[in-house]
PDB file of C-alpha atoms in Angstrom:
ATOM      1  CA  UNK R   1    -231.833  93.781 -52.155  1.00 54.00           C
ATOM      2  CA  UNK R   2    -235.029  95.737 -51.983  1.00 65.00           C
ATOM      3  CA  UNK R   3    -236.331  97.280 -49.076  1.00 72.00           C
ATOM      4  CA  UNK R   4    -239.611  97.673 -48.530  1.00 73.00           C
ATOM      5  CA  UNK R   5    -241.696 100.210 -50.111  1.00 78.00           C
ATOM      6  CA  UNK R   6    -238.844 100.947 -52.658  1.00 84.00           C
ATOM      7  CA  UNK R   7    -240.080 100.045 -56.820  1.00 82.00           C
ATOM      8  CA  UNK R   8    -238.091  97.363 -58.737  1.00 88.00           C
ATOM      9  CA  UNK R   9    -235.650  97.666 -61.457  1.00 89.00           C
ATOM     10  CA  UNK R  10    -238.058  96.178 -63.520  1.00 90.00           C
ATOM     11  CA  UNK R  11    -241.417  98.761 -62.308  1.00 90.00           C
ATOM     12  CA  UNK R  12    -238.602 101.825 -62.553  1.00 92.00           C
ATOM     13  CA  UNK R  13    -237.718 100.690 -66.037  1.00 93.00           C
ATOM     14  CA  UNK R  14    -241.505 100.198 -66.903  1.00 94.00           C
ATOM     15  CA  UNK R  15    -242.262 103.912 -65.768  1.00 93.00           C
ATOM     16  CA  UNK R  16    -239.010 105.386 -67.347  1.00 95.00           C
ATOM     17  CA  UNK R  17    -240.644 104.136 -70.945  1.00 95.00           C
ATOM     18  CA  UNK R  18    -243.736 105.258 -70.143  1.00 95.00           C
ATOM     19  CA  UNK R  19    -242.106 108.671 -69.446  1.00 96.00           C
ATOM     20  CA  UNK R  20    -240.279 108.594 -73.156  1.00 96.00           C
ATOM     21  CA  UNK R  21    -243.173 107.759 -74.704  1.00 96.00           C
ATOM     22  CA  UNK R  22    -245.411 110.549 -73.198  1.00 96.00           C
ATOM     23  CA  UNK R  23    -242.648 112.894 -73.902  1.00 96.00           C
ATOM     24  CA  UNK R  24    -242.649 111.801 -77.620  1.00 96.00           C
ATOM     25  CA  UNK R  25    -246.168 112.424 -77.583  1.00 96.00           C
ATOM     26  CA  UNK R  26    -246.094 115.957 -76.067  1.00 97.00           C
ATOM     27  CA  UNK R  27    -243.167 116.865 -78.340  1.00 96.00           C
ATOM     28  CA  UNK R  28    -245.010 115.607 -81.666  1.00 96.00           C
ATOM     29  CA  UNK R  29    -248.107 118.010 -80.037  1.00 96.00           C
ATOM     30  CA  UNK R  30    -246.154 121.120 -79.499  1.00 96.00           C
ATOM     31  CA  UNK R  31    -244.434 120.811 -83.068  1.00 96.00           C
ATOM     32  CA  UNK R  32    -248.145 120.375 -84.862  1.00 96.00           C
ATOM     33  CA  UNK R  33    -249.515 123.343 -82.410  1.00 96.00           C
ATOM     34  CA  UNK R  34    -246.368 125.477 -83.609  1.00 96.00           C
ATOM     35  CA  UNK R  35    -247.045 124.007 -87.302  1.00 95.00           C
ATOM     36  CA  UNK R  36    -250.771 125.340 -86.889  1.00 94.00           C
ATOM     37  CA  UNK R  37    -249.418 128.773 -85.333  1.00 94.00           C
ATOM     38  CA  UNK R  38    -247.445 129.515 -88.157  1.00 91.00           C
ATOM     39  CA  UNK R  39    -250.671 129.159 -91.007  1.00 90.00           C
ATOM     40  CA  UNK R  40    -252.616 130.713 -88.749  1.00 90.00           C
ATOM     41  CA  UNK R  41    -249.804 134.152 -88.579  1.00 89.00           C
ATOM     42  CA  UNK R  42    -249.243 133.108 -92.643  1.00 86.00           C
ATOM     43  CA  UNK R  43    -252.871 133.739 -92.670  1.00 85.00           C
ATOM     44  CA  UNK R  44    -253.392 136.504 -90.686  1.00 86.00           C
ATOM     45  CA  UNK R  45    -250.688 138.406 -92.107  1.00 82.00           C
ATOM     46  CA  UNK R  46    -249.835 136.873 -95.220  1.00 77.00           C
ATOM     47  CA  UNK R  47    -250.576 139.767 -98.433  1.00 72.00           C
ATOM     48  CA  UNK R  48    -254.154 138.937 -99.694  1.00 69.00           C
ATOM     49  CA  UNK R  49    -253.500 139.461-103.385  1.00 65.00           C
ATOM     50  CA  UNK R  50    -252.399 136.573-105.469  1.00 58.00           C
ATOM     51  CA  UNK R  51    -251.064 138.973-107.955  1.00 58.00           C
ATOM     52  CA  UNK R  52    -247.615 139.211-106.977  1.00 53.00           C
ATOM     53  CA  UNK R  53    -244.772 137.619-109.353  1.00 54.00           C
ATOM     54  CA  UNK R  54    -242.574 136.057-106.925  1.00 55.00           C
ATOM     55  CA  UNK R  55    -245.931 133.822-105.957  1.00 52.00           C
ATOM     56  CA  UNK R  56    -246.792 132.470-109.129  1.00 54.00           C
ATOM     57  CA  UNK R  57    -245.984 128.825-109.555  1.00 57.00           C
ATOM     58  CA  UNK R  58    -244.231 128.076-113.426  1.00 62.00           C
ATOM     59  CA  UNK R  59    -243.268 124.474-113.430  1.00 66.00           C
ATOM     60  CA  UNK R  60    -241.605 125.602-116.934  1.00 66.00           C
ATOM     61  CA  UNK R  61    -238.971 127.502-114.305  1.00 68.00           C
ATOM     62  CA  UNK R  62    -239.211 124.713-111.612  1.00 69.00           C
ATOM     63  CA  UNK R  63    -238.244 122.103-114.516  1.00 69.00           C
ATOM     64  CA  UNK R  64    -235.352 124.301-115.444  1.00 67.00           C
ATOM     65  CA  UNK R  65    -233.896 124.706-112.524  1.00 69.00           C
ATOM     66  CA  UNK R  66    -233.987 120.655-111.834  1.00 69.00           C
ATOM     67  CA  UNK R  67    -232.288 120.509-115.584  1.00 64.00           C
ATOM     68  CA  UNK R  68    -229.838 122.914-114.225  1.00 61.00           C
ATOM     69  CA  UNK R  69    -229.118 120.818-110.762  1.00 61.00           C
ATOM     70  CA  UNK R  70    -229.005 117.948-113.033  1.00 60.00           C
ATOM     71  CA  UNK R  71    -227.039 118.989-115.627  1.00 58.00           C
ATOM     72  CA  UNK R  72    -224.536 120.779-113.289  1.00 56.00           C
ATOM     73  CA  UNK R  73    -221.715 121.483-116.541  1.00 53.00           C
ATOM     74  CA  UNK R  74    -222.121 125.460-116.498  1.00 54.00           C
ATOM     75  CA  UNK R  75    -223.472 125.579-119.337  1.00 56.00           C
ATOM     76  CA  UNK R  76    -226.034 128.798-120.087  1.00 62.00           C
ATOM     77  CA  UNK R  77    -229.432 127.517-120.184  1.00 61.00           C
ATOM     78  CA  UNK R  78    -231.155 129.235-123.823  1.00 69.00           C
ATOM     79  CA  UNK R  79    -233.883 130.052-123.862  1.00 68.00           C
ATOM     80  CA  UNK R  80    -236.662 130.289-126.878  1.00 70.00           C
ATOM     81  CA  UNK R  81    -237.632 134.061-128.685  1.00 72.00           C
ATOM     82  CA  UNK R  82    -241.513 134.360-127.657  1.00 69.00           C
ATOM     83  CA  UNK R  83    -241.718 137.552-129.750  1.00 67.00           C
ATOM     84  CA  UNK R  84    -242.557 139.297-126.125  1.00 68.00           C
ATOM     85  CA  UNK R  85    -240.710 142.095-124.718  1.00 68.00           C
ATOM     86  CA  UNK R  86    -238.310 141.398-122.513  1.00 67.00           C
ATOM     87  CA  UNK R  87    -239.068 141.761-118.636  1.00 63.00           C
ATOM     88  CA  UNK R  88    -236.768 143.832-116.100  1.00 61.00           C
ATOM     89  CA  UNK R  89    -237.476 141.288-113.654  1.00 58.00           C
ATOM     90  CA  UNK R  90    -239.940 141.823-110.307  1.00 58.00           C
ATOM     91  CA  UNK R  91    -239.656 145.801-110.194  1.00 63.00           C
ATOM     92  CA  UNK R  92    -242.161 146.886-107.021  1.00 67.00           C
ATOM     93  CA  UNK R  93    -245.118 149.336-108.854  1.00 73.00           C
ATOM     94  CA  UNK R  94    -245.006 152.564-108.321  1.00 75.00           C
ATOM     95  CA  UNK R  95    -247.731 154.318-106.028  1.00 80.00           C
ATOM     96  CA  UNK R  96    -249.682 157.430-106.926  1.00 81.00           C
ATOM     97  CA  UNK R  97    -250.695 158.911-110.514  1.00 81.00           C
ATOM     98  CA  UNK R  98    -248.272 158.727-113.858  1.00 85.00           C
ATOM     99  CA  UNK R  99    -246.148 161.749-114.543  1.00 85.00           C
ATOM    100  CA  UNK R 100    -248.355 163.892-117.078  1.00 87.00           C
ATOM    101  CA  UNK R 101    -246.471 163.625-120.542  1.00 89.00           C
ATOM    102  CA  UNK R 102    -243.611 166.227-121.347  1.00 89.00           C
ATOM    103  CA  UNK R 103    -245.227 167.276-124.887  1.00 90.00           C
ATOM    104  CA  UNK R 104    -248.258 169.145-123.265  1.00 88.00           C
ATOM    105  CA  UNK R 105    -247.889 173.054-122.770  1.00 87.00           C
ATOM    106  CA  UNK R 106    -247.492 174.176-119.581  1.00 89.00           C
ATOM    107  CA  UNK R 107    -248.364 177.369-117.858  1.00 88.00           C
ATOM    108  CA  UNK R 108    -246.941 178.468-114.731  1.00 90.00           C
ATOM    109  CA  UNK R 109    -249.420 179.467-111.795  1.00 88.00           C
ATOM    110  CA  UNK R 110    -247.232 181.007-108.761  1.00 90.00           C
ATOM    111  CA  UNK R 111    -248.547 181.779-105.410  1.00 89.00           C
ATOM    112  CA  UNK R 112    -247.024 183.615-103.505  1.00 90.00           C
ATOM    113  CA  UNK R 113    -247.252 185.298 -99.619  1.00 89.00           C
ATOM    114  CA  UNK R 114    -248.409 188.919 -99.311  1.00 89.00           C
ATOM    115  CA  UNK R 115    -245.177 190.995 -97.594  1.00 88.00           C
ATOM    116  CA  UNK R 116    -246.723 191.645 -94.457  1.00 88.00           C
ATOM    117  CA  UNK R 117    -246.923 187.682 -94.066  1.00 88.00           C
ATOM    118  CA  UNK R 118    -243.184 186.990 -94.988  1.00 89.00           C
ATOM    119  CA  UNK R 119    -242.520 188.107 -91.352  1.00 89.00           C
ATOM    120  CA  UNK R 120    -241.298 185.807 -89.214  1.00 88.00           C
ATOM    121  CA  UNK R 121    -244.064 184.347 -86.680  1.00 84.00           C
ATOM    122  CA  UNK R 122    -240.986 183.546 -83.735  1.00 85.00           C
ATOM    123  CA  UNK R 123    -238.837 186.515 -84.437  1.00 87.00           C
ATOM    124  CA  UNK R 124    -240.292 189.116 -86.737  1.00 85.00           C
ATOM    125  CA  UNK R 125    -237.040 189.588 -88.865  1.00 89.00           C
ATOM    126  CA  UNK R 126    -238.090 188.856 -92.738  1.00 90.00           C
ATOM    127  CA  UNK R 127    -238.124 185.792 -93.913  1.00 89.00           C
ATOM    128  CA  UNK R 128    -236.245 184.463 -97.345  1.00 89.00           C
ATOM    129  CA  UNK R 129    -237.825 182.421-100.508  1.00 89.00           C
ATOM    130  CA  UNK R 130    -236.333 178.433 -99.396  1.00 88.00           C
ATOM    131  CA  UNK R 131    -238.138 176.357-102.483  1.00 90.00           C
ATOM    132  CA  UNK R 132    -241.097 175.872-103.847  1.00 90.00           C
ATOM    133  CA  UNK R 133    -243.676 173.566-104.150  1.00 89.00           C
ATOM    134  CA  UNK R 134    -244.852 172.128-107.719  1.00 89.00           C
ATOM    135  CA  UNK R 135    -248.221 170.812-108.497  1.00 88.00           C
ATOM    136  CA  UNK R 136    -249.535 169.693-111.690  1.00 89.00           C
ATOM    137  CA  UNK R 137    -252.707 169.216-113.062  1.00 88.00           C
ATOM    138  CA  UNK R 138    -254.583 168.292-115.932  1.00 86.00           C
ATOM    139  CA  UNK R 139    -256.569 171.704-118.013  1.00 82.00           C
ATOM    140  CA  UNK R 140    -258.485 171.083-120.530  1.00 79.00           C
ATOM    141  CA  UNK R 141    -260.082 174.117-122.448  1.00 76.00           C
ATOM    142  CA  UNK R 142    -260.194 174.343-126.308  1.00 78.00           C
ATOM    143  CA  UNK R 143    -256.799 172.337-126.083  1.00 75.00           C
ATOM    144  CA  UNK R 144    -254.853 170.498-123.371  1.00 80.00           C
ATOM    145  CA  UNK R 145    -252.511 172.167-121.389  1.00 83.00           C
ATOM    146  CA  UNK R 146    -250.367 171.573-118.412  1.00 86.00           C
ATOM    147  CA  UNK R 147    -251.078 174.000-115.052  1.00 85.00           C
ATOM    148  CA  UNK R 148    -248.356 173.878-112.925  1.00 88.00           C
ATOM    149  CA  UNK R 149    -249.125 175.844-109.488  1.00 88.00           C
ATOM    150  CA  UNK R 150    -246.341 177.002-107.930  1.00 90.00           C
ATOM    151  CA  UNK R 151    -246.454 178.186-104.161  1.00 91.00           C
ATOM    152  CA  UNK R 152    -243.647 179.736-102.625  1.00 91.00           C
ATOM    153  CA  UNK R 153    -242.076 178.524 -99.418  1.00 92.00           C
ATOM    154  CA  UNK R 154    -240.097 180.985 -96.748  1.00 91.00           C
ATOM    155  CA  UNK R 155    -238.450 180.578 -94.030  1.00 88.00           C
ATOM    156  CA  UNK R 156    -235.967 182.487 -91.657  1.00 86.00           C
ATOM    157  CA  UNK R 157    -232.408 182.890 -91.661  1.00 86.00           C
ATOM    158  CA  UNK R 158    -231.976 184.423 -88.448  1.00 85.00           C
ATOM    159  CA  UNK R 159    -234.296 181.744 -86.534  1.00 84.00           C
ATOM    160  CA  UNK R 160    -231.909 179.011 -88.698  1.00 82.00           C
ATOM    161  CA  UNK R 161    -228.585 180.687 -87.637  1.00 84.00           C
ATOM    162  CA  UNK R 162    -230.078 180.813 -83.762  1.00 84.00           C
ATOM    163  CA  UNK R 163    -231.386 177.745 -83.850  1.00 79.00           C
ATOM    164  CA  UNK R 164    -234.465 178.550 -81.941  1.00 74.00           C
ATOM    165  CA  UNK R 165    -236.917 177.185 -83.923  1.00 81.00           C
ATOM    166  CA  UNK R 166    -237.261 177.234 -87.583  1.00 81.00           C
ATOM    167  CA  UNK R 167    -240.468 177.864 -89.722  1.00 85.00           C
ATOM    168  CA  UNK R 168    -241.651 177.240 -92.856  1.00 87.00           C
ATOM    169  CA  UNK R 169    -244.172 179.176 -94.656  1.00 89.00           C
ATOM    170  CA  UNK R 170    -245.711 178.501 -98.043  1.00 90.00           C
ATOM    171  CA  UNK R 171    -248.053 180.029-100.067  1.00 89.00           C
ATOM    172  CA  UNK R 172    -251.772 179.396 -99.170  1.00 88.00           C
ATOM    173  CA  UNK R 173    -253.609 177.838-102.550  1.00 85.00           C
ATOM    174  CA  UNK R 174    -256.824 177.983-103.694  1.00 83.00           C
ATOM    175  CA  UNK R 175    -259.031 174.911-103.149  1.00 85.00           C
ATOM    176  CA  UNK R 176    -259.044 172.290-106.399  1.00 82.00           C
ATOM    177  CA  UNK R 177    -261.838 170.738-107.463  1.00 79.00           C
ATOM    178  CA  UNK R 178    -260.249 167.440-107.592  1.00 76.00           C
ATOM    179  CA  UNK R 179    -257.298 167.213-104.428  1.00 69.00           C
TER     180      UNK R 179
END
C-alpha cells in the first residue's frame, strides 16, 4: 500500500544503487587523490641524489632472492670471487675532512689565557684548566709537518659547586687563513 507522495520499492531501490555507485566512484577518487599526494610528498621530500646504495636496482640480487623463495631448502646461496674487495655493506659517509695521516711530524702550538683573564667573569674566584681544544692543520715549509693548535679551556670550580652559572673560557686564537 502506498500512500501518496511516498517513492516505490522499486524508485527507492533504483536510488539506493545509484547511491553505491556514486560512492564507488568518490572512493576510487579519494584513493587516486591520496595516490597523487603521496608522489607529490615522495617528490617534494624524497633525497635528490640517485647515488645512494640502498636505491640502486640489481636484478642479479632481485633474481637471487626469487632463487632463494624458490628454492626454500636453507641452503647458503655462493657466490662467485670477482677479484674485488669485499664491501662492509651500506656504511653512511662520513662528513667533514679525513684525519691527516699519523706519520707526519707534529708540532704543538698552545694558546693559552693571560692570568688576569683566568678570573672568573660571575664570581671573580680563579678559574681551573677543564680541557682543551685540538686543531690540526696542514704546514707545509721545506717539509710537511703537522700544527696542532692547542687552546686552553677554564672554567670555575666554585661557580660549578654553587651552581650559579658555569663558564667556560678558552683561549682566543689567531685568525687562519683557511677556517
Amino acid at each position: 500500500m502506498n500512500r501518496p507522495g511516498e517513492p516505490t520499492v522499486e524508485a527507492l531501490m533504483a536510488r539506493i544503487a545509484a547511491l553505491q555507485a556514486q560512492n564507488r566512484q568518490l572512493t576510487e577518487r579519494v584513493v587516486k587523490l591520496e595516490e597523487e599526494l603521496a608522489l607529490a610528498r615522495l617528490h617534494r621530500f624524497a633525497p635528490k641524489s640517485e647515488k645512494h646504495i640502498d636505491r640502486l636496482f640489481n636484478e642479479a640480487e632481485q633474481a637471487a632472492d626469487e632463487d632463494a623463495a624458490d628454492n626454500e631448502d636453507g641452503g647458503v646461496v655462493v657466490l662467485p670471487d670477482t677479484g674485488l674487495p669485499a664491501s662492509e655493506g651500506a656504511t653512511g659517509k662520513k662528513r667533514g675532512r679525513k684525519a691527516l695521516p699519523e706519520n707526519l711530524p707534529r708540532e704543538r702550538v698552545e694558546y693559552d689565557l693571560p692570568d688576569d683573564q683566568k678570573a672568573c667573569p660571575c664570581c671573580r674566584h680563579q678559574m681551573h684548566r677543564m680541557g682543551e681544544a685540538v686543531t690540526e692543520q696542514l704546514h707545509i715549509e721545506v717539509k710537511a709537518k703537522v700544527l696542532q693548535n692547542v687552546r686552553f679551556k677554564y672554567a670555575c670550580r666554585h661557580c660549578d659547586r654553587t651552581g650559579i652559572n658555569t663558564p667556560v673560557v678558552t683561549a682566543p686564537m689567531p685568525a687562519q687563513p683557511l677556517p
